[in-house]
mmCIF file of C-alpha atoms in Angstrom:
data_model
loop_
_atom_site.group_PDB
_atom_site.id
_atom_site.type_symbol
_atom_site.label_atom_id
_atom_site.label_comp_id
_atom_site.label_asym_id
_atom_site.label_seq_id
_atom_site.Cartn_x
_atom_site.Cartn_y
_atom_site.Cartn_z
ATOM 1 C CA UNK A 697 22.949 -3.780 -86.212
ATOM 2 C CA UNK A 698 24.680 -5.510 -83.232
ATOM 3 C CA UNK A 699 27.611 -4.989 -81.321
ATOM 4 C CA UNK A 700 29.582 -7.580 -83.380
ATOM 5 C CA UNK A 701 28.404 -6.436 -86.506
ATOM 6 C CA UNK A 702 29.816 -3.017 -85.490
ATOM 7 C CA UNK A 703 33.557 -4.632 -84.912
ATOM 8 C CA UNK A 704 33.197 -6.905 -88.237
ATOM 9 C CA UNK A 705 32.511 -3.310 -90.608
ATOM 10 C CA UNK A 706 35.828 -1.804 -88.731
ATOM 11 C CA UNK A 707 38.163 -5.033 -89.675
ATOM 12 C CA UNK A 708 40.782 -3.328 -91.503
ATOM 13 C CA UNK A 709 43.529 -0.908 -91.354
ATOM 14 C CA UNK A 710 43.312 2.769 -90.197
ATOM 15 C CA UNK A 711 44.919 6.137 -89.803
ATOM 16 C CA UNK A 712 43.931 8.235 -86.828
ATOM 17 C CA UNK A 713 44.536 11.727 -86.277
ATOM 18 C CA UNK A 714 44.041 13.030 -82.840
ATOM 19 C CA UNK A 715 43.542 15.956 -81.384
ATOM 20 C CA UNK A 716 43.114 15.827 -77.193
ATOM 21 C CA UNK A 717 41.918 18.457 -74.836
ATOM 22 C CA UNK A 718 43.542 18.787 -71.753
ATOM 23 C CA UNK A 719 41.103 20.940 -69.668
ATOM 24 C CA UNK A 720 42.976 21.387 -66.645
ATOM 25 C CA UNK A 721 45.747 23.001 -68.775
ATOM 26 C CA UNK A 722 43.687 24.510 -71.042
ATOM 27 C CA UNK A 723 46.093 23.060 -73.934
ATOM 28 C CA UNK A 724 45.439 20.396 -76.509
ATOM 29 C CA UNK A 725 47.561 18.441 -77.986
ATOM 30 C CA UNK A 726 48.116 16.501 -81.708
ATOM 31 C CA UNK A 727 48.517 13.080 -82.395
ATOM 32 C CA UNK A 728 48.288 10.508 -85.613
ATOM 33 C CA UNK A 729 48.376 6.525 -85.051
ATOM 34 C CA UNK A 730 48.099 3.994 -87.189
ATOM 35 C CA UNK A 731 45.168 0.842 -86.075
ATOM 36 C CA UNK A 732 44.844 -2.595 -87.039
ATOM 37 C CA UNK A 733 41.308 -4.035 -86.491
ATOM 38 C CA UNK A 734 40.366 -7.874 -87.143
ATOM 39 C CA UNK A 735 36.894 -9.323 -85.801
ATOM 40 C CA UNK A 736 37.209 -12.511 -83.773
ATOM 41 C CA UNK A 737 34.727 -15.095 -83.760
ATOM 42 C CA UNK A 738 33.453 -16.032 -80.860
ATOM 43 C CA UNK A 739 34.923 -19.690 -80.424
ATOM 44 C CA UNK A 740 38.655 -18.018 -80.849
ATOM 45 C CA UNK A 741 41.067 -19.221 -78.521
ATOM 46 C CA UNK A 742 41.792 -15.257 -77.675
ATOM 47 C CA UNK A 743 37.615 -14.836 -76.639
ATOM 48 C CA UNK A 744 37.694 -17.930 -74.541
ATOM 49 C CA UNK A 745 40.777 -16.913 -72.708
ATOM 50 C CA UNK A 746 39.687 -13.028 -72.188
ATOM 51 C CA UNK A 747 36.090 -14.504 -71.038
ATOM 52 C CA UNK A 748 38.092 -17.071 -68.534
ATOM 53 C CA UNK A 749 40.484 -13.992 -67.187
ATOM 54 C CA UNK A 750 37.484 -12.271 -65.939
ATOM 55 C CA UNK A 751 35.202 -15.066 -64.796
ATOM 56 C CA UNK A 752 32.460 -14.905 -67.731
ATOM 57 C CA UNK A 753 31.158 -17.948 -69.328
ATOM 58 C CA UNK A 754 32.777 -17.825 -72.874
ATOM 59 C CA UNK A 755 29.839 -19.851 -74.387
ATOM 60 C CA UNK A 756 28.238 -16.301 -73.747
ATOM 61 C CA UNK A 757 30.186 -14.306 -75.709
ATOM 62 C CA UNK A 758 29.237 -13.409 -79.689
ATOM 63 C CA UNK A 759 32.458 -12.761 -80.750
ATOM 64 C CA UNK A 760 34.785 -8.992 -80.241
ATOM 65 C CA UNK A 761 37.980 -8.080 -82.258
ATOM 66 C CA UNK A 762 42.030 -7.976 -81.461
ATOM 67 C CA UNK A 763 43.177 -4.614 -82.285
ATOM 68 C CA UNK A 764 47.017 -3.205 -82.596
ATOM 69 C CA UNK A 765 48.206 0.445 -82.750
ATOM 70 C CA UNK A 766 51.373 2.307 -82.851
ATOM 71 C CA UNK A 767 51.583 6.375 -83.177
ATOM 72 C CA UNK A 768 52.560 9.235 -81.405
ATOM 73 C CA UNK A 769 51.864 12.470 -79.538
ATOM 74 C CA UNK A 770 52.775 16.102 -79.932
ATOM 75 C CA UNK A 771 53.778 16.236 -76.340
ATOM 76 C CA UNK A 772 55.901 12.793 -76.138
ATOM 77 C CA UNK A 773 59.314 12.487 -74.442
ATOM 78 C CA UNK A 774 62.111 10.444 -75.906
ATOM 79 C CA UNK A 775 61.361 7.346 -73.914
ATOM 80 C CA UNK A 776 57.605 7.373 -74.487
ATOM 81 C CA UNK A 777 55.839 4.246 -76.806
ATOM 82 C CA UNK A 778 52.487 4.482 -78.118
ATOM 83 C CA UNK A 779 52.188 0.963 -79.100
ATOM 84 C CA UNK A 780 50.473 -1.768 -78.268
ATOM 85 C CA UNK A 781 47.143 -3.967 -78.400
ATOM 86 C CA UNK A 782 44.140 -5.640 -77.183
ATOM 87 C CA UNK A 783 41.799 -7.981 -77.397
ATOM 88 C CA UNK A 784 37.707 -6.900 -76.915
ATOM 89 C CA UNK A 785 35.376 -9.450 -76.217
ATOM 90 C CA UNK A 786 31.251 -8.699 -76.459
ATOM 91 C CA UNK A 787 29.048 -10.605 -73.798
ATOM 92 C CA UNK A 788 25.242 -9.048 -74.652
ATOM 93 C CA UNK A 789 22.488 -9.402 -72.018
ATOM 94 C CA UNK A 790 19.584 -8.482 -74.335
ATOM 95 C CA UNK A 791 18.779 -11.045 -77.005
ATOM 96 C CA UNK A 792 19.382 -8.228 -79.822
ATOM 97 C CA UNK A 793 23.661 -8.050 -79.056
ATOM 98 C CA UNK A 794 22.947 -3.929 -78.859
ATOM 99 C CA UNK A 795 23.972 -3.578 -75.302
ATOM 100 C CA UNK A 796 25.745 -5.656 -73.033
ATOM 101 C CA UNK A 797 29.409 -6.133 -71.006
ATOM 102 C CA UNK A 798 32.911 -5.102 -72.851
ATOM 103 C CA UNK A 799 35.510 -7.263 -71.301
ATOM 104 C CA UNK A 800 39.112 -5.584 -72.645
ATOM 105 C CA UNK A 801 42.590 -6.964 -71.947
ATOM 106 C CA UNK A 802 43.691 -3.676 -71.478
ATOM 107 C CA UNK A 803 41.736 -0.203 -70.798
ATOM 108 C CA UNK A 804 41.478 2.424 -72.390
ATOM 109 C CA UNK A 805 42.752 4.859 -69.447
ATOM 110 C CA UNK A 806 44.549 2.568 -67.647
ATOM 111 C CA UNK A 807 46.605 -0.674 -68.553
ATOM 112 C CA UNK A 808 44.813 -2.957 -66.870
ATOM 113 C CA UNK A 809 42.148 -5.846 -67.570
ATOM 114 C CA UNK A 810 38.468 -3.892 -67.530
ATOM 115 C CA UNK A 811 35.002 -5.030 -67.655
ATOM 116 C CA UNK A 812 32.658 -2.112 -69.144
ATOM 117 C CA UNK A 813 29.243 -1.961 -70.527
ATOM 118 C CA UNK A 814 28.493 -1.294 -74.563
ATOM 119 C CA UNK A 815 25.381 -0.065 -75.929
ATOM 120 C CA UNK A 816 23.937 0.674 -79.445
ATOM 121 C CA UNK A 817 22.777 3.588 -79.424
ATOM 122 C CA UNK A 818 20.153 5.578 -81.623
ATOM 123 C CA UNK A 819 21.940 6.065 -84.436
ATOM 124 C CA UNK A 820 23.650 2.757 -84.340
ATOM 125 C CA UNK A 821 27.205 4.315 -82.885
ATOM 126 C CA UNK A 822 28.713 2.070 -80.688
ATOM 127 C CA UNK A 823 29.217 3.388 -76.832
ATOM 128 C CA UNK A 824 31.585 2.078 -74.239
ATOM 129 C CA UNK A 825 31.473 2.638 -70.754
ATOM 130 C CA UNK A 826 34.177 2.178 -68.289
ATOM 131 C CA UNK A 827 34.674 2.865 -64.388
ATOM 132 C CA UNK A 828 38.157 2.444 -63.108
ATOM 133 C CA UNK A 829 39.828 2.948 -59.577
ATOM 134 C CA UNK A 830 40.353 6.607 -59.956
ATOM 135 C CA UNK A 831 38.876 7.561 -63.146
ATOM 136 C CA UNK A 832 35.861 6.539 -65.686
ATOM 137 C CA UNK A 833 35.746 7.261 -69.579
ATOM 138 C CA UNK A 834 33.308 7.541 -72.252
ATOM 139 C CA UNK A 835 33.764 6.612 -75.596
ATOM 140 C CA UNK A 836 31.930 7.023 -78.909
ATOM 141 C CA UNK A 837 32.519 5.469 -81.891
ATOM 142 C CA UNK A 838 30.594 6.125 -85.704
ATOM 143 C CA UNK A 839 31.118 6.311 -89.177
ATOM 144 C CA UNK A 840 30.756 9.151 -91.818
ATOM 145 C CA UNK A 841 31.188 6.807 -94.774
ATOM 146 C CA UNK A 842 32.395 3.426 -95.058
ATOM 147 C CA UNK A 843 35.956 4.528 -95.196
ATOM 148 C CA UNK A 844 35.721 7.373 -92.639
ATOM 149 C CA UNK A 845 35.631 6.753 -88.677
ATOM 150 C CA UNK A 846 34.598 9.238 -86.207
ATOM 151 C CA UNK A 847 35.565 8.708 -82.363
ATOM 152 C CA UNK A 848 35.176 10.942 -79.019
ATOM 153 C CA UNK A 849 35.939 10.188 -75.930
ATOM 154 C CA UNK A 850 36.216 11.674 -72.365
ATOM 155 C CA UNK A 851 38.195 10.902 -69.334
ATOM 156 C CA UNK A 852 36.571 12.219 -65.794
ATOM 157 C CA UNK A 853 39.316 11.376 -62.582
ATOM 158 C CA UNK A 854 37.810 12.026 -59.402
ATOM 159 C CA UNK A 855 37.246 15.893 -59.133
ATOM 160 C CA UNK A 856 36.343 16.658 -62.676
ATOM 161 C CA UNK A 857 37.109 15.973 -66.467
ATOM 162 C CA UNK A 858 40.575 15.957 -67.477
ATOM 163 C CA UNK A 859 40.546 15.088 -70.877
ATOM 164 C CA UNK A 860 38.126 15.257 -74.315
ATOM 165 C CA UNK A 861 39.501 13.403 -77.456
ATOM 166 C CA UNK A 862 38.398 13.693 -80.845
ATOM 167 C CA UNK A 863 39.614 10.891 -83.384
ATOM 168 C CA UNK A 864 39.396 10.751 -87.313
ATOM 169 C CA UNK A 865 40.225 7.979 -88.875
ATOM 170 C CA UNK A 866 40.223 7.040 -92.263
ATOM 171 C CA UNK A 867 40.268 3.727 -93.506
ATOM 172 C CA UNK A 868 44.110 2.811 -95.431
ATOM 173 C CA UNK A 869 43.244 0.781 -98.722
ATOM 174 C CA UNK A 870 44.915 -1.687 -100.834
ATOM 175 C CA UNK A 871 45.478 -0.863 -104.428
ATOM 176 C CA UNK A 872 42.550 -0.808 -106.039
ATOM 177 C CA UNK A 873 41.129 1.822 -102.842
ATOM 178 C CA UNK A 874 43.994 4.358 -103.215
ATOM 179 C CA UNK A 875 41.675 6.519 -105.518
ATOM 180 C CA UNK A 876 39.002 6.523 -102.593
ATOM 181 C CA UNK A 877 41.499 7.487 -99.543
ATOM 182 C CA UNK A 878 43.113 9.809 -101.529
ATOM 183 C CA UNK A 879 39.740 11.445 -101.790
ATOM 184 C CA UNK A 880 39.321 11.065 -97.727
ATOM 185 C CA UNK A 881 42.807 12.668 -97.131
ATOM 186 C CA UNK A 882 41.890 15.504 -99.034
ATOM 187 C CA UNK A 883 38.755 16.478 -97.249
ATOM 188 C CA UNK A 884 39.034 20.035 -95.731
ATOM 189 C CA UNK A 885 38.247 20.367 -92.354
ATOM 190 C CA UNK A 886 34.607 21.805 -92.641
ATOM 191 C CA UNK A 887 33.984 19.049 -94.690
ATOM 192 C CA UNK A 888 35.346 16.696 -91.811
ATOM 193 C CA UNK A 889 33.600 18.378 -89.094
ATOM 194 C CA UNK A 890 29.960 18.184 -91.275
ATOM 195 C CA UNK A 891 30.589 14.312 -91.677
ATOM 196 C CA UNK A 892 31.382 14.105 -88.095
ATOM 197 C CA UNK A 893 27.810 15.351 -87.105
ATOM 198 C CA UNK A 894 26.113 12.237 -86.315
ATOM 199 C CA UNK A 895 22.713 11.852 -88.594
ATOM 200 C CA UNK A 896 20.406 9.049 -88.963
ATOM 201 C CA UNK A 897 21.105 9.266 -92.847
ATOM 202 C CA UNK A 898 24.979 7.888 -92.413
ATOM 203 C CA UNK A 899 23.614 5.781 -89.201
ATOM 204 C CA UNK A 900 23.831 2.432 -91.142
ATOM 205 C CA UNK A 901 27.368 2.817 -91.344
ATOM 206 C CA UNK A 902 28.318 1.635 -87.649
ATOM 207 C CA UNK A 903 32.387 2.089 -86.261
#
């Protein structure tokens, strides 16, 4: 599977709940969002401009995804907004699409434009790399089943980690899916935390 591949299985609605570490406090804190994925192809006006706003050749990208979100945080102040989106477009430098640069139109810890890398790894989760002015993150991204995302990711500022995230997300279906997420929303957590457990037997699955 390829990096593109990867985005086209995650087109589609989702519900993540969040829970984020905040080591310096030694507190975490809950969240729940709600994400809308869809794969862009890589002659869309949106790749060509995000390829052009960082100086890549767009007839080298294979494609990425525009993604929206809106949610919340257990530690948010009246004024705060989690809302927003992005686009993501994949520029591979192996001839496989596995690894390669991540050009975003907005990080993930800070709001700016960000180049990163990407890279398939073993088990075909998808890993993105990014180094900022004052901080870098790592971020992981697999599924458990079809209908059930996994993400982690850590934030390191200069002078140590700060933060450790762990995402679930489950997939919200039309009509004829409501049996299936119903079944997903009623997972206990042991049963959550054994699907999250990477294994090569779900590794097909991808973001």
């Amino acid at each position: 599977m390829d990096a593109m591949e990867f985005f086209q299985l995650s087109t589609g609605k989702w519900r993540s709940q969040r829970t984020t570490h905040h080591l310096a406090f030694k507190r975490s804190e809950k969240g729940e969002s709600e994400i809308q994925i869809t794969a862009l192809a890589a002659d869309d006006p949106q790749i060509i401009e995000i390829c052009q706003l960082h100086q890549f050749d767009p007839s080298l990208a294979i494609g990425g995804a525009f993604v929206t979100w809106h949610g919340s945080m257990g530690w948010d102040r009246d004024e705060e907004n989690h809302e927003g989106s992005t686009v993501f477009s994949l520029v591979p430098d192996t001839s496989d699409g596995r690894q390669g640069t991540l050009l975003r139109e907005r990080g993930y810890a800070e709001i700016v434009p960000v180049a990163g890398r990407y890279e398939m790894d073993e088990e075909n989760g998808l890993v993105l790399t990014t180094e900022y002015e004052t901080m870098s993150s790592i971020e992981r991204f697999w599924f458990a089943s079809p209908s059930l995302r996994m993400r982690t990711s850590t934030v390191k500022r200069f002078g140590g980690f700060s933060t450790a995230t762990f995402c679930t997300e489950f997939r919200i279906a039309d009509d004829s899916g409501a049996e299936n997420e119903a079944e997903l929303s009623n997972l206990t957590p042991e049963q959550i935390q054994k699907s999250a457990e990477p294994t090569k037997s779900l590794s097909f699955f991808g973001w």
